[in-house]
Amino acid sequence: GAVLRGDWGAIAIGKNSSIQENVTIHIEMGKSVMIGDNCIIGHHCMIHGPTEISNGCVIGVGAKVLHNSKLGEGCTVGAGAVLLNKEIPPRSLVVGIPADIKKKLPETGKLAGERTSKEYVKNGRTFKDFFEKNPEFNKF
């Protein structure tokens, strides 16, 4: 599962956002982590606040978004990237260690996270319906 350590401050996660396995979200005392709607936080990511991740962002597997980082709407952070103390404009692709803007993403169309997050929500409802209709599988 994921670990959300909100013991020292606030963690807010928007609707339809997916926080995947082995993600850790942690904050400094009195600070916050804000994750917008329709975001995907990939497996094994570290989000350490204060941090703001706007709507429709995708954080790739194993990436780290650290202290005082702000991601504009629709950004993608590549797998393994380390973002520290930077403000990234909307619809940017960010990669590397240290992370930097690789390119601007298209201004039109759905945000990156929007496409996938809604599929995850749909899958969750499908699995829930299946297990409610097939209680024999609930033994595991």
Short mmCIF file of C-alpha atoms in Angstrom, two decimals:
data_model
loop_
_atom_site.label_atom_id
_atom_site.label_comp_id
_atom_site.label_asym_id
_atom_site.label_seq_id
_atom_site.Cartn_x
_atom_site.Cartn_y
_atom_site.Cartn_z
CA GLY A 1 0.00 0.00 0.00
CA ALA A 2 0.85 3.67 0.10
CA VAL A 3 1.99 5.64 3.15
CA LEU A 4 0.46 9.08 3.73
CA ARG A 5 2.11 10.77 6.71
CA GLY A 6 -0.13 13.71 7.51
CA ASP A 7 0.84 13.77 11.17
CA TRP A 8 2.51 17.21 10.96
CA GLY A 9 0.34 18.96 8.40
CA ALA A 10 -2.32 18.57 5.72
CA ILE A 11 -2.41 16.22 2.75
CA ALA A 12 -5.19 16.92 0.22
CA ILE A 13 -5.87 14.61 -2.73
CA GLY A 14 -8.36 15.60 -5.42
CA LYS A 15 -11.11 13.52 -6.98
CA ASN A 16 -10.24 10.65 -9.33
CA SER A 17 -6.55 10.79 -8.39
CA SER A 18 -4.61 7.52 -8.11
CA ILE A 19 -1.95 7.05 -5.44
CA GLN A 20 -0.30 3.77 -6.40
CA GLU A 21 1.55 1.07 -4.46
CA ASN A 22 4.59 1.98 -2.35
CA VAL A 23 4.09 5.75 -2.69
CA THR A 24 5.14 7.80 0.33
CA ILE A 25 3.65 11.24 0.94
CA HIS A 26 5.22 13.14 3.82
CA ILE A 27 5.38 16.76 4.96
CA GLU A 28 7.40 19.13 7.08
CA MET A 29 5.79 20.39 10.27
CA GLY A 30 3.01 22.87 9.58
CA LYS A 31 3.26 22.48 5.78
CA SER A 32 1.04 20.71 3.24
CA VAL A 33 0.93 18.54 0.15
CA MET A 34 -1.80 19.38 -2.34
CA ILE A 35 -2.55 16.94 -5.17
CA GLY A 36 -5.20 18.03 -7.67
CA ASP A 37 -7.96 16.16 -9.47
CA ASN A 38 -7.22 13.42 -12.02
CA CYS A 39 -3.57 12.94 -11.02
CA ILE A 40 -1.56 9.73 -11.19
CA ILE A 41 1.20 9.25 -8.61
CA GLY A 42 3.09 6.18 -9.90
CA HIS A 43 4.46 3.24 -7.95
CA HIS A 44 7.37 3.91 -5.55
CA CYS A 45 7.15 7.72 -5.74
CA MET A 46 8.14 10.05 -2.90
CA ILE A 47 6.18 13.27 -2.50
CA HIS A 48 7.62 15.45 0.27
CA GLY A 49 5.95 18.72 1.15
CA PRO A 50 5.45 21.49 1.03
CA THR A 51 4.48 20.57 -2.52
CA GLU A 52 1.67 21.39 -4.98
CA ILE A 53 0.73 19.08 -7.84
CA SER A 54 -1.99 20.63 -10.03
CA ASN A 55 -4.87 18.88 -11.82
CA GLY A 56 -4.11 16.24 -14.43
CA CYS A 57 -0.45 15.61 -13.58
CA VAL A 58 1.31 12.26 -13.93
CA ILE A 59 4.27 11.44 -11.70
CA GLY A 60 6.20 8.51 -13.20
CA VAL A 61 7.36 5.40 -11.36
CA GLY A 62 9.97 6.10 -8.70
CA ALA A 63 10.04 9.86 -9.21
CA LYS A 64 10.59 12.22 -6.30
CA VAL A 65 8.78 15.55 -6.00
CA LEU A 66 10.39 17.32 -3.06
CA HIS A 67 10.31 20.47 -0.93
CA ASN A 68 8.78 23.61 -2.41
CA SER A 69 8.06 22.08 -5.82
CA LYS A 70 5.00 23.25 -7.75
CA LEU A 71 3.74 21.52 -10.87
CA GLY A 72 1.34 23.35 -13.17
CA GLU A 73 -1.71 21.69 -14.66
CA GLY A 74 -1.12 18.66 -16.90
CA CYS A 75 2.59 18.15 -16.22
CA THR A 76 4.31 14.80 -16.59
CA VAL A 77 7.32 13.94 -14.42
CA GLY A 78 9.36 11.12 -15.94
CA ALA A 79 10.19 7.90 -14.11
CA GLY A 80 13.03 8.30 -11.63
CA ALA A 81 13.20 12.09 -11.92
CA VAL A 82 14.06 14.16 -8.84
CA LEU A 83 12.33 17.55 -8.67
CA LEU A 84 13.43 19.86 -5.86
CA ASN A 85 12.44 23.45 -5.13
CA LYS A 86 11.20 24.30 -8.65
CA GLU A 87 8.03 25.75 -10.12
CA ILE A 88 7.11 24.06 -13.41
CA PRO A 89 4.69 25.70 -15.87
CA PRO A 90 1.55 23.86 -17.06
CA ARG A 91 1.81 21.03 -19.58
CA SER A 92 5.53 20.45 -19.22
CA LEU A 93 7.48 17.20 -19.46
CA VAL A 94 10.05 17.08 -16.66
CA VAL A 95 12.86 14.48 -16.57
CA GLY A 96 16.27 13.80 -15.06
CA ILE A 97 18.29 14.20 -11.89
CA PRO A 98 18.01 17.00 -11.11
CA ALA A 99 14.72 17.27 -12.96
CA ASP A 100 14.34 19.92 -15.61
CA ILE A 101 11.86 20.74 -18.37
CA LYS A 102 12.50 18.57 -21.41
CA LYS A 103 9.67 19.95 -23.56
CA LYS A 104 6.30 21.62 -23.58
CA LEU A 105 3.33 19.26 -23.98
CA PRO A 106 0.46 20.04 -26.41
CA GLU A 107 -1.86 22.81 -25.25
CA THR A 108 -4.96 21.07 -26.59
CA GLY A 109 -6.68 17.86 -25.59
CA LYS A 110 -7.10 16.17 -22.26
CA LEU A 111 -4.49 16.50 -19.56
CA ALA A 112 -2.19 13.49 -19.23
CA GLY A 113 -3.58 12.35 -15.87
CA GLU A 114 -7.18 12.86 -16.93
CA ARG A 115 -7.04 10.09 -19.51
CA THR A 116 -5.70 7.44 -17.15
CA SER A 117 -7.28 8.45 -13.84
CA LYS A 118 -10.80 7.93 -15.12
CA GLU A 119 -9.86 4.42 -16.29
CA TYR A 120 -8.59 3.62 -12.78
CA VAL A 121 -11.88 4.82 -11.28
CA LYS A 122 -13.81 2.69 -13.77
CA ASN A 123 -11.64 -0.35 -12.94
CA GLY A 124 -12.23 0.14 -9.22
CA ARG A 125 -15.99 0.18 -9.71
CA THR A 126 -15.79 -2.92 -11.94
CA PHE A 127 -13.78 -4.84 -9.30
CA LYS A 128 -16.14 -3.72 -6.52
CA ASP A 129 -19.18 -4.88 -8.51
CA PHE A 130 -17.52 -8.21 -9.29
CA PHE A 131 -16.72 -8.98 -5.64
CA GLU A 132 -20.19 -7.94 -4.49
CA LYS A 133 -21.76 -10.30 -7.03
CA ASN A 134 -19.26 -13.12 -6.34
CA PRO A 135 -18.82 -13.36 -2.56
CA GLU A 136 -16.96 -16.67 -2.88
CA PHE A 137 -13.93 -14.67 -4.04
CA ASN A 138 -13.95 -12.54 -0.88
CA LYS A 139 -12.32 -15.35 1.13
CA PHE A 140 -8.84 -14.43 -0.05
#
